[in-house]
Amino acid sequence: MSPALDHINLSSIPRVSTPEEIKVRIEAAVPGAKLTLVRQASPCGQHSLLVDHAHAVAVARFLRDDPQLRLDHVTNMAGVDWPDAVVKTKVKKMVLKEGKEVEVEETIEALRSGYLEAVYHLYSMALKHGPVILRLRTENRSDKVSVPSLTPVWRGAEFQEREAYDLYGILFAGHPDLRRILMWDEFTDHPMRKDYVEPDDYEYEPTPHDVLVDKARRHPAAGGQA
Amino acid sequence: MADLLDSPYLILVLLILGALGFALVPLGLAALWARCFSPAKPGLIKNATYECGLESKGDAWVQFHVQYYLYAIIFLIFDVETIFLLPFAVSFLQLPPGAFVAMMIFLLLLVEGLVWAWQKGVLRWK
Amino acid sequence: MDEGLRSELQKQGIFTTTLEEIYNWGRKNSVWPLGFGLACCAIEMIAASMSRWDLARFGAEVFRPSPRQADLMIVAGTVTKKMAPQVVRLYNQMPEPKYVIAMGACAISGGPFKQGYNVLKGIDRYIPVDVHIPGCPPRPEALLHAFITLQRKITEQQLTGPNRPRHLRRDAPSEFPIPEYGAHDLVPPSHPGLWRPPGLVR
């Protein structure tokens, strides 16, 4: 802890911990910011805040500088690939059946176009709380893959954004040095995307299983066509 | 001939010849071995200058920032100063007062230079 | 000279040898490894060179920092595709005779990263390997075993004749082509003269 904070009684600082409260605070501080609360249904319950591109840097700067939050540390910046998918939602409906009203569950299928996400896990070293999770979403997976970079706000995100660019192909606008970090510069693919096709360059174990059975049959080592 | 054999330098000549033979015979044997058995195989990659696995890129004549030179000059001045200070300190008690005054003026001049450089912002790294 | 006469002379305190034997004996007891490690196997390699396992007993304690002075390359660890050209270039810069020990599952086959996109599936795709050691990582004893195996291999090398090793033949290559970074993979994915995909029997 910095010496300037030594005289502050930590227990006297009101903790703003739930994402709902943080959302309200951000909307009060950054006018026009469009925030969506993304609920996490699993027991960990780590809900996150989806931020729009135009206000992302302002929101990030508020989260870092706000005396009650002081989220000064990005532990983790991850990319997520959401391919095109069919989303099924169950809706309960009252249907007239044989003269009686019966409740019937109906499944509605909707096509959701894919996108990429950059997820930031923020902690506060000064106030010792976290994580607060920010999400930035690209428009699609092919040509509009840009999100604003948060490296100007948190310097620690620099290499992790480079990694997300390398492995997912997310372009970070405003990043000071956006190059590949793990793969070589001549590489053109983004290996962590769901539709990445890896080079077929290894022989298979004698007892292939799952997806490998079909692949192993095609392999030249087994006499098949590569 | 008898003069030569009697010469006290004869043993020296023999020693030199022995030393030369001791050095040259293994070298000659190694060259003979390489000629008969183990051929040399030079190559472009094998003879490359850089030996860290990476390819050398660019020119060795890299331009440095001009501030390095200012740093170097200031360092050099104070390096020379310490060289003068050491004998001055060793023989301090034997020196007349005039020498002390002269040395102080010398130090003052250098400190003046440092203050000037400081004022110019040379010590501030951008 | 036949073996009977030789052992008879040895009983009299007279030792005989051939040029080939003394040459190989000298070489096998002064194999200097190239000092570089790629992953966790390197820790075992370091342990093997320290006092507990003491690689110095075999004349191999001098880990050279430069490939020009090294005889043996111990590929200790995962060879990523980004690192492979550098490893091959270092191998090319070593003077003949040179030997390679591929240490650990990654160096011989890609190991646990075999199905990954960024790991080379065995360094034997680009350079000739003399001894392979399995293990993840192999114990220092395994490295010592590999080293003794290499020494045995050196002892059996012939000075003349059609079976003489690569470094004594004028036409045999000393440099191997360095793979280049391609758009999807290394180009070429393997050295065709050195490595063929193994046949599988199911």
Coordinates of C-alpha atoms in Angstrom, one line a residue:
Chain A
M1 CA 0.0 0.0 0.0
S2 CA 1.3 3.4 -0.8
P3 CA 2.4 5.5 2.2
A4 CA -0.2 8.2 1.3
L5 CA -2.9 5.7 2.2
D6 CA -1.6 4.7 5.5
H7 CA -3.7 7.1 7.5
I8 CA -6.9 6.0 5.9
N9 CA -9.0 3.6 7.8
L10 CA -9.9 0.9 5.2
S11 CA -13.0 -0.1 7.0
S12 CA -14.4 3.4 6.8
I13 CA -14.4 3.3 3.0
P14 CA -17.8 2.2 1.7
R15 CA -17.4 -0.8 -0.5
V16 CA -19.2 -0.8 -3.8
S17 CA -19.1 -4.5 -4.6
T18 CA -22.1 -5.6 -6.7
P19 CA -22.0 -5.0 -10.4
E20 CA -25.5 -3.4 -10.2
E21 CA -24.2 -0.7 -7.9
I22 CA -21.1 -0.2 -10.0
K23 CA -23.3 0.2 -13.1
V24 CA -25.4 2.9 -11.4
R25 CA -22.3 4.7 -10.4
I26 CA -20.8 4.5 -13.9
E27 CA -24.0 5.8 -15.5
A28 CA -24.0 8.7 -13.1
A29 CA -20.3 9.6 -13.7
V30 CA -20.1 8.9 -17.5
P31 CA -23.1 10.5 -19.2
G32 CA -24.3 8.5 -22.2
A33 CA -22.5 5.3 -21.4
K34 CA -24.5 2.3 -22.5
L35 CA -23.9 -0.5 -20.1
T36 CA -25.5 -4.0 -20.1
L37 CA -25.3 -6.3 -17.2
V38 CA -24.3 -9.8 -18.4
R39 CA -25.5 -12.3 -15.9
Q40 CA -23.5 -15.4 -15.1
A41 CA -25.8 -18.2 -14.2
S42 CA -23.2 -20.6 -12.7
P43 CA -22.7 -20.7 -8.9
C44 CA -19.7 -18.4 -9.1
G45 CA -22.1 -15.6 -10.0
Q46 CA -19.4 -13.4 -11.6
H47 CA -21.7 -11.0 -13.4
S48 CA -20.0 -8.7 -15.9
L49 CA -20.6 -5.3 -17.5
L50 CA -20.8 -5.0 -21.3
V51 CA -19.6 -1.5 -22.3
D52 CA -20.2 0.3 -25.6
H53 CA -17.2 1.2 -27.7
A54 CA -17.6 5.0 -27.6
H55 CA -17.5 5.2 -23.8
A56 CA -15.2 2.3 -23.0
V57 CA -12.1 4.3 -22.3
A58 CA -14.0 6.9 -20.2
V59 CA -15.6 4.1 -18.2
A60 CA -12.3 2.4 -17.7
R61 CA -10.7 5.7 -16.6
F62 CA -13.6 6.2 -14.1
L63 CA -13.1 2.7 -12.7
R64 CA -9.4 3.3 -12.2
D65 CA -9.7 6.8 -10.7
D66 CA -12.8 6.6 -8.7
P67 CA -11.8 6.8 -5.0
Q68 CA -14.4 4.2 -4.0
L69 CA -13.3 1.7 -6.6
R70 CA -9.7 2.4 -7.5
L71 CA -9.5 -0.7 -9.9
D72 CA -5.8 -0.2 -10.6
H73 CA -4.9 -3.7 -11.7
V74 CA -5.9 -5.9 -14.7
T75 CA -5.1 -9.4 -13.7
N76 CA -6.4 -11.0 -16.8
M77 CA -7.5 -9.9 -20.2
A78 CA -9.1 -12.7 -22.1
G79 CA -10.5 -13.1 -25.6
V80 CA -13.7 -15.1 -26.2
D81 CA -14.9 -16.4 -29.5
W82 CA -18.7 -16.7 -30.0
P83 CA -19.4 -18.3 -33.3
D84 CA -22.8 -18.1 -35.1
A85 CA -25.2 -20.2 -33.1
V86 CA -28.8 -21.1 -32.7
V87 CA -30.1 -19.9 -29.4
K88 CA -33.0 -21.8 -28.0
T89 CA -35.3 -20.1 -25.5
K90 CA -38.2 -21.8 -23.8
V91 CA -41.4 -19.8 -23.5
K92 CA -44.5 -20.9 -21.6
K93 CA -47.8 -20.4 -23.4
M94 CA -51.4 -21.0 -22.7
V95 CA -53.0 -23.1 -25.4
L96 CA -56.7 -24.0 -25.8
K97 CA -56.8 -27.7 -25.9
E98 CA -60.0 -29.8 -25.9
G99 CA -61.9 -26.9 -24.4
K100 CA -59.4 -26.4 -21.6
E101 CA -56.5 -24.0 -21.3
V102 CA -53.3 -25.9 -20.9
E103 CA -49.8 -24.5 -20.2
V104 CA -47.4 -25.7 -23.0
E105 CA -43.7 -25.0 -23.2
E106 CA -42.6 -23.9 -26.6
T107 CA -39.0 -23.6 -27.8
I108 CA -38.2 -20.6 -30.0
E109 CA -35.1 -20.9 -32.1
A110 CA -33.2 -17.7 -33.1
L111 CA -30.0 -17.3 -35.1
R112 CA -27.5 -15.3 -33.2
S113 CA -24.6 -14.0 -35.4
G114 CA -21.2 -14.5 -33.9
Y115 CA -18.9 -12.0 -32.4
L116 CA -15.6 -11.7 -30.4
E117 CA -15.3 -10.5 -26.9
A118 CA -12.5 -9.0 -24.9
V119 CA -13.0 -9.6 -21.2
Y120 CA -11.1 -7.6 -18.5
H121 CA -10.8 -8.8 -15.0
L122 CA -10.1 -5.8 -12.7
Y123 CA -8.9 -5.8 -9.2
S124 CA -8.0 -3.0 -6.8
M125 CA -4.6 -3.4 -5.2
A126 CA -5.1 -0.2 -3.1
L127 CA -8.6 -1.2 -1.7
K128 CA -8.2 -4.9 -2.0
H129 CA -11.4 -5.9 -3.7
G130 CA -12.4 -7.4 -7.0
P131 CA -12.9 -8.8 -9.5
V132 CA -15.0 -6.4 -11.5
I133 CA -15.4 -7.8 -15.0
L134 CA -15.7 -5.6 -18.1
R135 CA -16.6 -6.9 -21.5
L136 CA -16.1 -5.3 -24.9
R137 CA -17.8 -6.9 -27.9
T138 CA -17.0 -6.7 -31.6
E139 CA -19.7 -6.4 -34.2
N140 CA -18.9 -9.6 -36.0
R141 CA -16.2 -12.2 -36.4
S142 CA -15.0 -11.3 -39.9
D143 CA -14.4 -7.7 -40.9
K144 CA -15.6 -5.5 -37.9
V145 CA -13.4 -6.9 -35.2
S146 CA -12.3 -3.7 -33.6
V147 CA -12.7 -2.7 -30.0
P148 CA -11.1 0.2 -28.2
S149 CA -7.9 -0.6 -26.4
L150 CA -7.7 -0.1 -22.7
T151 CA -3.9 -0.1 -22.6
P152 CA -3.9 3.8 -22.3
V153 CA -5.7 3.3 -19.0
W154 CA -4.0 0.1 -17.7
R155 CA -0.5 -0.4 -19.0
G156 CA -0.6 -4.0 -17.8
A157 CA -3.1 -4.9 -20.5
E158 CA -0.6 -4.2 -23.3
F159 CA 0.8 -7.7 -23.7
Q160 CA -2.5 -9.4 -23.0
E161 CA -4.2 -7.3 -25.7
R162 CA -1.4 -8.3 -28.1
E163 CA -2.1 -11.9 -27.2
A164 CA -5.8 -11.6 -27.8
Y165 CA -5.0 -10.0 -31.2
D166 CA -2.6 -12.8 -32.0
L167 CA -4.9 -15.7 -31.0
Y168 CA -8.4 -14.3 -31.6
G169 CA -7.8 -11.5 -34.2
I170 CA -9.4 -8.8 -32.1
L171 CA -8.1 -5.4 -33.3
F172 CA -7.5 -3.0 -30.4
A173 CA -7.9 0.6 -31.6
G174 CA -5.5 2.9 -29.8
H175 CA -3.1 0.1 -28.8
P176 CA 0.5 1.5 -28.9
D177 CA 2.2 -1.6 -30.4
L178 CA -0.3 -4.1 -31.8
R179 CA 1.9 -6.9 -33.2
R180 CA 1.7 -10.7 -32.8
I181 CA 3.3 -11.8 -29.5
L182 CA 3.3 -15.6 -29.5
M183 CA 3.2 -16.7 -33.2
W184 CA 5.6 -15.4 -35.8
D185 CA 4.8 -12.2 -37.8
E186 CA 4.2 -14.1 -41.1
F187 CA 1.4 -16.2 -39.5
T188 CA -2.0 -15.3 -40.8
D189 CA -4.4 -17.4 -38.8
H190 CA -5.9 -16.9 -35.3
P191 CA -5.5 -20.3 -33.6
M192 CA -7.9 -19.9 -30.7
R193 CA -10.9 -19.2 -32.9
K194 CA -13.4 -22.0 -33.0
D195 CA -13.2 -22.4 -36.8
Y196 CA -9.4 -22.6 -36.9
V197 CA -8.1 -25.5 -38.9
E198 CA -4.7 -26.7 -37.5
P199 CA -2.0 -28.0 -39.8
D200 CA -2.4 -31.8 -40.2
D201 CA 1.2 -32.6 -39.2
Y202 CA 1.3 -35.2 -36.6
E203 CA 0.9 -38.9 -36.5
Y204 CA -1.8 -40.3 -34.3
E205 CA -1.6 -42.6 -31.3
P206 CA -2.4 -46.2 -31.9
T207 CA -5.8 -45.9 -30.2
P208 CA -7.4 -42.7 -31.4
H209 CA -10.6 -41.6 -29.8
D210 CA -13.4 -39.0 -30.2
V211 CA -12.8 -36.6 -33.0
L212 CA -9.4 -38.2 -33.8
V213 CA -10.8 -41.5 -35.1
D214 CA -12.0 -39.9 -38.3
K215 CA -8.9 -37.8 -38.6
A216 CA -6.6 -40.7 -38.0
R217 CA -8.3 -42.7 -40.8
R218 CA -7.6 -39.9 -43.2
H219 CA -4.0 -39.6 -42.2
P220 CA -1.3 -40.7 -44.8
A221 CA 0.3 -42.9 -42.1
A222 CA -2.8 -45.0 -42.1
G223 CA -2.9 -45.2 -45.9
G224 CA -5.6 -42.6 -46.3
Q225 CA -5.8 -39.3 -48.2
A226 CA -4.6 -36.4 -46.2
Chain B
M1 CA 82.5 -25.1 -37.3
A2 CA 84.2 -25.7 -34.0
D3 CA 83.5 -22.1 -33.1
L4 CA 79.9 -22.6 -33.7
L5 CA 79.8 -25.7 -31.6
D6 CA 81.6 -23.9 -28.8
S7 CA 79.2 -21.0 -28.9
P8 CA 77.2 -20.5 -25.6
Y9 CA 74.2 -19.5 -27.8
L10 CA 74.0 -23.0 -29.3
I11 CA 71.9 -24.4 -26.5
L12 CA 69.5 -21.4 -27.0
V13 CA 69.1 -22.2 -30.7
L14 CA 68.4 -25.8 -29.9
L15 CA 65.8 -24.8 -27.3
I16 CA 64.1 -22.5 -29.9
L17 CA 64.0 -25.2 -32.4
G18 CA 62.6 -27.6 -29.9
A19 CA 59.9 -25.1 -28.9
L20 CA 58.9 -24.5 -32.5
G21 CA 58.8 -28.3 -33.2
F22 CA 56.7 -28.8 -30.1
A23 CA 54.2 -26.2 -31.4
L24 CA 54.2 -27.0 -35.1
V25 CA 54.3 -30.8 -35.1
P26 CA 50.8 -31.3 -33.6
L27 CA 49.4 -28.6 -35.9
G28 CA 50.9 -30.4 -38.9
L29 CA 49.6 -33.7 -37.7
A30 CA 46.1 -32.2 -37.2
A31 CA 46.3 -30.7 -40.7
L32 CA 47.4 -34.1 -42.1
W33 CA 44.5 -35.8 -40.2
A34 CA 42.0 -33.4 -41.6
R35 CA 43.4 -33.9 -45.1
C36 CA 43.3 -37.7 -45.0
F37 CA 40.1 -38.4 -43.0
S38 CA 38.0 -35.5 -42.0
P39 CA 37.1 -33.0 -44.7
A40 CA 36.3 -29.4 -43.9
K41 CA 32.7 -28.4 -44.8
P42 CA 32.3 -24.7 -44.6
G43 CA 28.9 -23.2 -45.4
L44 CA 27.0 -20.0 -45.5
I45 CA 25.1 -20.6 -42.3
K46 CA 28.0 -22.3 -40.6
N47 CA 30.3 -19.3 -41.2
A48 CA 27.7 -16.7 -40.3
T49 CA 29.0 -14.1 -37.8
Y50 CA 26.2 -14.2 -35.3
E51 CA 26.0 -17.4 -33.2
C52 CA 22.9 -17.1 -31.2
G53 CA 20.6 -18.9 -33.6
L54 CA 19.0 -15.8 -34.8
E55 CA 19.8 -14.1 -38.1
S56 CA 21.6 -10.8 -37.8
K57 CA 19.5 -7.9 -39.0
G58 CA 20.4 -4.4 -40.0
D59 CA 23.7 -2.6 -39.7
A60 CA 26.2 -2.5 -36.9
W61 CA 26.4 1.3 -37.3
V62 CA 23.4 2.1 -35.1
Q63 CA 22.8 5.8 -34.3
F64 CA 22.6 6.5 -30.6
H65 CA 20.7 9.4 -29.0
V66 CA 22.8 12.5 -28.7
Q67 CA 22.1 12.6 -24.9
Y68 CA 24.4 9.6 -24.5
Y69 CA 27.3 11.8 -25.6
L70 CA 26.5 14.6 -23.0
Y71 CA 26.3 11.9 -20.3
A72 CA 29.6 10.5 -21.5
I73 CA 31.3 13.9 -21.5
I74 CA 30.1 14.8 -18.0
F75 CA 31.1 11.3 -16.8
L76 CA 34.6 11.8 -18.3
I77 CA 35.1 15.2 -16.6
F78 CA 34.3 13.7 -13.2
D79 CA 36.4 10.6 -13.9
V80 CA 39.4 12.8 -14.6
E81 CA 38.6 14.8 -11.5
T82 CA 38.8 11.7 -9.3
I83 CA 42.2 10.9 -10.9
F84 CA 43.5 14.3 -9.8
L85 CA 41.8 14.1 -6.4
L86 CA 43.5 10.9 -5.3
P87 CA 47.1 12.1 -5.4
F88 CA 45.9 15.4 -3.9
A89 CA 44.3 13.5 -1.0
V90 CA 47.4 11.3 -0.5
S91 CA 49.8 14.2 -0.2
F92 CA 47.4 16.6 1.4
L93 CA 49.5 17.2 4.6
Q94 CA 52.7 18.1 2.7
L95 CA 51.0 20.6 0.3
P96 CA 51.3 24.4 0.8
P97 CA 48.1 26.4 1.2
G98 CA 48.4 27.7 -2.4
A99 CA 48.0 24.1 -3.8
F100 CA 44.9 23.7 -1.7
V101 CA 43.4 26.9 -3.1
A102 CA 44.4 25.9 -6.6
M103 CA 42.6 22.5 -6.2
M104 CA 39.5 24.2 -4.8
I105 CA 39.4 26.5 -7.8
F106 CA 39.7 23.4 -10.1
L107 CA 36.8 21.7 -8.2
L108 CA 34.8 24.9 -8.4
L109 CA 35.2 25.1 -12.1
L110 CA 34.0 21.5 -12.5
V111 CA 31.0 22.0 -10.2
E112 CA 30.1 25.1 -12.1
G113 CA 30.0 23.0 -15.3
L114 CA 27.8 20.5 -13.6
V115 CA 25.4 23.2 -12.4
W116 CA 25.3 24.6 -15.9
A117 CA 24.5 21.2 -17.4
W118 CA 21.9 20.7 -14.7
Q119 CA 20.3 24.0 -15.6
K120 CA 20.3 23.0 -19.2
G121 CA 18.3 19.8 -18.3
V122 CA 21.0 17.4 -19.5
L123 CA 20.5 15.1 -16.5
R124 CA 16.8 14.8 -17.2
W125 CA 16.2 11.8 -19.3
K126 CA 13.4 12.2 -21.9
Chain C
M1 CA 46.5 -57.9 -35.0
D2 CA 44.4 -60.7 -33.7
E3 CA 42.7 -60.6 -30.3
G4 CA 44.7 -63.5 -28.8
L5 CA 48.1 -61.9 -29.4
R6 CA 46.7 -58.7 -28.1
S7 CA 45.6 -60.1 -24.8
E8 CA 48.8 -62.1 -24.5
L9 CA 50.8 -58.8 -24.9
Q10 CA 48.5 -57.1 -22.4
K11 CA 49.5 -59.7 -19.8
Q12 CA 53.1 -58.8 -20.4
G13 CA 52.2 -55.1 -19.8
I14 CA 52.3 -54.1 -23.4
F15 CA 49.2 -52.3 -24.6
T16 CA 48.4 -52.1 -28.3
T17 CA 45.8 -50.0 -30.1
T18 CA 44.8 -48.9 -33.5
L19 CA 44.5 -45.4 -34.8
E20 CA 40.7 -45.8 -35.0
E21 CA 40.4 -46.9 -31.4
I22 CA 42.5 -44.2 -29.9
Y23 CA 40.8 -41.6 -32.1
N24 CA 37.3 -42.7 -31.0
W25 CA 38.5 -43.1 -27.4
G26 CA 39.7 -39.5 -27.3
R27 CA 36.5 -38.2 -28.9
K28 CA 34.0 -40.1 -26.8
N29 CA 35.6 -38.8 -23.6
S30 CA 35.6 -35.2 -24.5
V31 CA 32.1 -34.6 -25.9
W32 CA 31.2 -31.0 -25.1
P33 CA 27.5 -30.2 -25.1
L34 CA 26.0 -26.9 -26.3
G35 CA 24.6 -25.0 -23.2
F36 CA 21.0 -24.3 -24.0
G37 CA 17.7 -25.4 -22.6
L38 CA 14.2 -25.0 -24.0
A39 CA 11.9 -26.0 -21.2
C40 CA 11.6 -28.0 -18.0
C41 CA 13.9 -30.8 -19.3
A42 CA 16.7 -28.3 -19.1
I43 CA 16.4 -28.4 -15.3
E44 CA 17.1 -32.1 -15.3
M45 CA 20.0 -31.5 -17.7
I46 CA 21.4 -29.0 -15.3
A47 CA 21.0 -31.4 -12.5
A48 CA 22.8 -34.1 -14.5
S49 CA 25.8 -31.8 -14.9
M50 CA 25.9 -30.9 -11.2
S51 CA 27.7 -32.8 -8.4
R52 CA 24.9 -35.3 -7.6
W53 CA 24.8 -37.0 -11.1
D54 CA 28.1 -35.5 -12.3
L55 CA 28.2 -35.6 -16.1
A56 CA 31.9 -34.6 -15.7
R57 CA 32.7 -38.3 -15.1
F58 CA 32.2 -38.8 -18.8
G59 CA 34.2 -35.8 -19.9
A60 CA 31.1 -33.7 -20.8
E61 CA 31.0 -31.1 -18.1
V62 CA 32.1 -28.2 -20.3
F63 CA 28.8 -26.8 -21.5
R64 CA 29.9 -24.4 -24.3
P65 CA 28.1 -21.1 -24.8
S66 CA 29.0 -21.0 -28.5
P67 CA 28.0 -23.6 -31.1
R68 CA 31.4 -23.3 -32.7
Q69 CA 33.0 -25.1 -29.7
A70 CA 30.3 -27.7 -29.1
D71 CA 30.1 -31.3 -30.2
L72 CA 26.8 -32.3 -28.8
M73 CA 23.4 -30.7 -28.9
I74 CA 21.0 -31.7 -26.1
V75 CA 17.6 -30.6 -27.3
A76 CA 16.1 -30.4 -23.8
G77 CA 12.5 -29.4 -23.9
T78 CA 9.6 -28.3 -26.1
V79 CA 10.6 -27.0 -29.5
T80 CA 8.0 -24.5 -30.6
K81 CA 7.6 -23.8 -34.2
K82 CA 8.8 -20.3 -33.6
M83 CA 12.0 -21.7 -32.1
A84 CA 12.7 -24.5 -34.6
P85 CA 14.6 -22.4 -37.2
Q86 CA 16.9 -21.1 -34.4
V87 CA 17.6 -24.7 -33.2
V88 CA 18.4 -25.9 -36.7
R89 CA 20.6 -22.8 -37.3
L90 CA 22.5 -23.5 -34.1
Y91 CA 23.0 -27.1 -35.2
N92 CA 24.3 -26.0 -38.6
Q93 CA 26.8 -23.7 -36.9
M94 CA 28.3 -26.6 -34.9
P95 CA 31.5 -28.1 -36.4
E96 CA 31.7 -31.7 -37.4
P97 CA 31.6 -34.3 -35.8
K98 CA 28.3 -33.3 -34.1
Y99 CA 25.7 -35.3 -32.3
V100 CA 22.2 -34.7 -31.1
I101 CA 20.4 -36.1 -28.1
A102 CA 16.6 -35.4 -28.2
M103 CA 15.7 -35.2 -24.5
G104 CA 12.1 -35.7 -23.3
A105 CA 8.7 -36.4 -24.8
C106 CA 8.4 -32.9 -26.4
A107 CA 11.8 -33.0 -28.2
I108 CA 11.2 -36.5 -29.6
S109 CA 7.5 -36.2 -30.6
G110 CA 5.8 -33.0 -29.3
G111 CA 4.8 -34.8 -26.1
P112 CA 1.7 -33.4 -24.4
F113 CA 1.6 -30.6 -27.0
K114 CA 1.5 -33.1 -29.9
Q115 CA -2.0 -32.0 -31.0
G116 CA -1.2 -28.3 -30.6
Y117 CA -0.8 -25.8 -33.4
N118 CA 2.5 -24.2 -32.2
V119 CA 4.8 -27.1 -31.2
L120 CA 7.1 -28.9 -33.5
K121 CA 6.3 -32.7 -33.3
G122 CA 9.9 -33.8 -32.8
I123 CA 13.2 -32.2 -33.6
D124 CA 14.1 -35.2 -35.8
R125 CA 11.9 -33.6 -38.5
Y126 CA 14.7 -31.2 -39.3
I127 CA 18.0 -32.5 -37.9
P128 CA 19.4 -36.1 -37.5
V129 CA 19.0 -37.3 -33.9
D130 CA 21.4 -39.8 -32.5
V131 CA 19.7 -40.8 -29.2
H132 CA 16.1 -40.3 -28.2
I133 CA 15.2 -40.3 -24.5
P134 CA 11.5 -40.6 -23.6
G135 CA 10.2 -39.2 -20.3
C136 CA 8.5 -36.1 -19.1
P137 CA 11.0 -35.0 -18.0
P138 CA 13.5 -37.8 -18.1
R139 CA 15.5 -38.4 -14.9
P140 CA 19.1 -37.3 -14.9
E141 CA 19.9 -41.1 -14.9
A142 CA 18.1 -41.3 -18.3
L143 CA 20.3 -38.5 -19.7
L144 CA 23.4 -40.3 -18.4
H145 CA 22.1 -43.5 -20.1
A146 CA 21.6 -41.6 -23.3
F147 CA 25.1 -40.2 -23.0
I148 CA 26.7 -43.6 -22.4
T149 CA 24.7 -44.9 -25.4
L150 CA 26.1 -42.0 -27.5
Q151 CA 29.6 -42.9 -26.3
R152 CA 29.1 -46.5 -27.4
K153 CA 28.0 -45.2 -30.7
I154 CA 31.1 -43.0 -31.1
T155 CA 33.3 -46.0 -30.1
E156 CA 31.9 -48.1 -33.0
Q157 CA 32.4 -45.5 -35.7
Q158 CA 34.8 -46.5 -38.4
L159 CA 37.5 -44.3 -39.8
T160 CA 37.4 -45.8 -43.3
G161 CA 35.1 -47.9 -45.4
P162 CA 31.6 -47.3 -46.8
N163 CA 30.1 -47.3 -43.3
R164 CA 32.1 -44.4 -42.0
P165 CA 30.1 -41.6 -40.3
R166 CA 28.8 -38.5 -41.9
H167 CA 31.6 -36.2 -40.8
L168 CA 34.3 -38.3 -42.5
R169 CA 32.5 -38.3 -45.8
R170 CA 33.2 -35.5 -48.2
D171 CA 29.9 -35.6 -50.0
A172 CA 27.7 -35.9 -46.9
P173 CA 26.0 -32.6 -45.9
S174 CA 27.0 -30.7 -42.8
E175 CA 24.2 -28.1 -43.0
F176 CA 20.5 -28.9 -43.0
P177 CA 17.9 -26.6 -44.5
I178 CA 16.4 -24.2 -42.1
P179 CA 12.6 -24.1 -42.2
E180 CA 10.9 -20.8 -42.9
Y181 CA 8.0 -19.2 -41.2
G182 CA 4.9 -19.7 -43.4
A183 CA 1.4 -18.4 -43.4
H184 CA 0.0 -21.4 -41.6
D185 CA 2.9 -23.6 -40.6
L186 CA 6.7 -24.0 -41.0
V187 CA 7.8 -24.4 -44.6
P188 CA 8.6 -27.2 -45.3
P189 CA 6.8 -29.0 -42.4
S190 CA 9.7 -31.6 -42.3
H191 CA 13.0 -32.4 -44.1
P192 CA 11.9 -35.1 -46.6
G193 CA 15.3 -36.7 -46.7
L194 CA 15.4 -37.2 -42.9
W195 CA 11.9 -37.9 -41.8
R196 CA 8.9 -39.8 -43.2
P197 CA 5.6 -40.2 -41.5
P198 CA 5.7 -43.5 -39.6
G199 CA 3.4 -46.2 -40.8
L200 CA 0.8 -47.3 -38.3
V201 CA -0.3 -50.9 -37.7
R202 CA -3.8 -51.2 -36.3

